[in-house]
Amino acid sequence: MAQNLPIRFQEHLQLQNVGINVQQIGFATLTMESDKFICVREKVGETAQVIIIDLSDSGNPIRRPITADSAIMNPASKVIALKAGKSLQIFNIEMKSKMKAHQMVEDVTFWKWVNLNTIALVTETSVYHWSMEGDSQPQKVFDRHSSLAGCQIINYRADAPLKWLLLVGISAQQHRVAGHMQLYSVERKVSQPIEGHAAAFAQFRMPGNSEESTLFTFAVRGQAGGKLHVIEVGTPASGNQPFQKKAVDVFFPPEAQTDFPVAMQVSTKYDVIYLITKFGYIHLYDLETGTCIYMNRISGETIFVTAVHDLSSGIIGVNRKGQVLSVAVDEAAVVPYIANTLANPELALRMATRNNLSGAEELFVRKFNLLFTQGQYSEAAKAAAKAPKGILRTTETILRFQQVPTPPGQTSPLLQYFGILLESSQLNKHEALELCRPVLAQGKKQLIEKWLKEDKLECSEDLGELVKQVDPTLALSVFLRAGVPGKVIQCFAETGQFQKIILYAKKVNYTPDYVFLLRNVMRINPEQGTEFAKMMVADEEPLADLNQVVDVFMEMNMVQQCTSFLLDALKNNKPTEGHLQTRLLEMNLLTAPQVADAIMGNQMFTHYDKPHIAQLCEKAGLLQRALEHYTDIYDIKRAVVHTHMLNPDWLVNYFGSLSVEDSMECLRAMLQANIRQNLQVCVKIASKYHDQLTTASLIDLFESFKSFEGLFYFLGSIVNFSQETEVHFKYIQAACKTGQMKEVERICRESNCYDPERVKNFLKEAKLTDQLPLIIVCDRFDFVHDLVLYLYRNSLQKYIEIYVQKVNASRLPIVVGGLLDVDCSDDIIKNLVLSVRGPFSTDELVEEVEKRNR
């Protein structure tokens, strides 16, 4: 039979087993302000201490050497209030600090924590409240009523907002213990004396009321017997129906004639009053009706202190032997017990409905079927909606309502059913789906928006898919609430909220197929797709494989957007991303070479496949970039010959990076490929690097192509600074070959670095139309006699005249001697002498003639 009892009884602790002396277990020395702590004052000899038992760690009591008349622990934290005479102090045990202190004028006869921050102090005349906040001192709240004069105060109660206060005392009268209470209204500042032993306040919402009522329940055993009263205090809230007060008998067994109530607590979860008597009896009453649910003796000793047991929503207490006991409603057994043992199906249904308890399923089903059969669909809907644990909220119930025909102009029974459900609860997945189908069909999606805001629909993937057909944005709200990440992200993408995709995925720790998403976004909006792709790689670790992202761009032939993406994604120039750098340059070299040229010009990347890119550069006509990347001389020679496609200054500088051997090979290839086109730049290169390449090698190069023009311009750039005989000779030679007679004359006249004999012989052999260079050389280096002989024998007598008339008249004597040596006629000689206007030595002339016996 024990299994059928409507209560659960438990012994949590035996205080004597943790070292508490039985003599210290009593109303005067033990306090319990909540189900968290028990506090005991103990004195052994002259040594006083306070023992704190944390009920979550009862095997390790905390003992402190404290002398006090009373000690009470805060209901929730390790804060203790101590009283010694008129001195009050509050300490934080964990912080080891004093929080507050106060010296009372009157003795405090009783005190109690009324909430986490306030202590009630009761003196012989008044009641005070002392807040822990700030530096506030105890504030008087009301004077004690005369009916409590001389009573032992045993309890103090208050409602949650501290608007209703209650002082409880007892006194001996005519061989019995009389109970005296003072109920005080803070707002009205009015007291009411009441006969009673135990009491409590409770918040209770009556069926049909929108606001809770504040109820005051108390029990008394007077001369006429025991009574339990439940009344509403204060004015009912606006729109509320007043609570009908209840007064029921409290049964005391014949063997307990002097028994009386000593403690009362109310379960907020079950709306049940727990009443304990001095003789150890427990009574359970329904708060709403006052019906006695159960009564039995749970302790042979007096339970002198109690509190609400939060974990079970029951009552916990301590008896004089040190047992720490709790009693609570047994959820599984209480409704069947009321229905069967008490034979009170109405109360069973009421309690099951009100407190969502199982055990009355059969009663509810029977009631629902009866109402449905009678055609009372509205009442049947109410019965189904209010049935506990959702036992009637099934697909079968929905189907039954769907099958009922709707009278014209009236709301369908199905919608009535859902309407009743919406008033008091949230629709489950199936209900939400079946409600939204007709609502969307009627074009009333605003109702769904309203219900979502009010959290009236349990969202699911199916509901989201249904709503999505009408409104993707509203569907997104459903998917978010349903916690379907894949669908949420899909909706974000479809509604263009790409920036939210990544934030949401990180928040819910979900990894979508970003590449698939990107592909879909690209099809809808390429511009936003590009931004989305950039967001995917914004973090240190990209959210998708970059190769696959690039593939998506290329599938859409979006080279420009892909370029923008990769420039951003590859900005750190990592070695591991070399293949992507190659792809970036490759796609642009094939479609937009100038973009590739600009990228390479910025020198952002260094890890790509340089030989491959070099070949693509060459094919794209970017020969400069190709040459920057080529390392093989055969590739370089193939590209470098196209000088018309290269910046000349850049090309000249480029040769500075080549070896001597490679430079000579390239110059040779350039001249061989198109000497007319490439000669000028080859000359510039030769001029700049002649020290490294050697002048001799360069002269040989130009001569090998019989390019006297190239040789002339090359040597012309260095001859004025060179001391090499060969340079000067080859320059004279090249100038002669190219008809640059003024330069031949200049060098012959100014240079001191050529071999006169070699130059003289070359000029004679060259048979120039203008003999002035030869004249200059022979005049400078005393080859006048040879000059005269050469000119006369080659019938170039006019140059002999030019020589003595315009070049050097002083050489006339030697010239005349030479003419005499070649048997020139005397008339010609005489005429020549006579034609010379410049100064010459007559003595030398006479000497030259006399040498020849003329």
XYZ file of N, CA and C in Angstrom, residues 337-346:
30
model
N -4.607 8.732 -6.218
C -5.022 8.594 -4.816
C -6.306 9.380 -4.573
N -6.344 10.628 -5.091
C -7.544 11.455 -4.902
C -8.738 10.828 -5.621
N -8.490 10.345 -6.834
C -9.591 9.788 -7.634
C -10.117 8.483 -7.050
N -9.189 7.646 -6.614
C -9.594 6.297 -6.188
C -9.827 6.187 -4.689
N -8.795 6.543 -3.903
C -8.915 6.380 -2.449
C -9.901 7.379 -1.860
N -9.756 8.659 -2.312
C -10.684 9.672 -1.795
C -12.006 9.681 -2.564
N -12.002 8.984 -3.709
C -13.198 8.943 -4.573
C -13.671 10.355 -4.902
N -12.733 11.207 -5.267
C -13.052 12.599 -5.577
C -12.517 12.912 -6.984
N -13.195 12.377 -8.033
C -12.691 12.578 -9.404
C -12.657 14.046 -9.806
N -13.580 14.843 -9.263
C -13.583 16.257 -9.619
C -12.300 16.947 -9.172
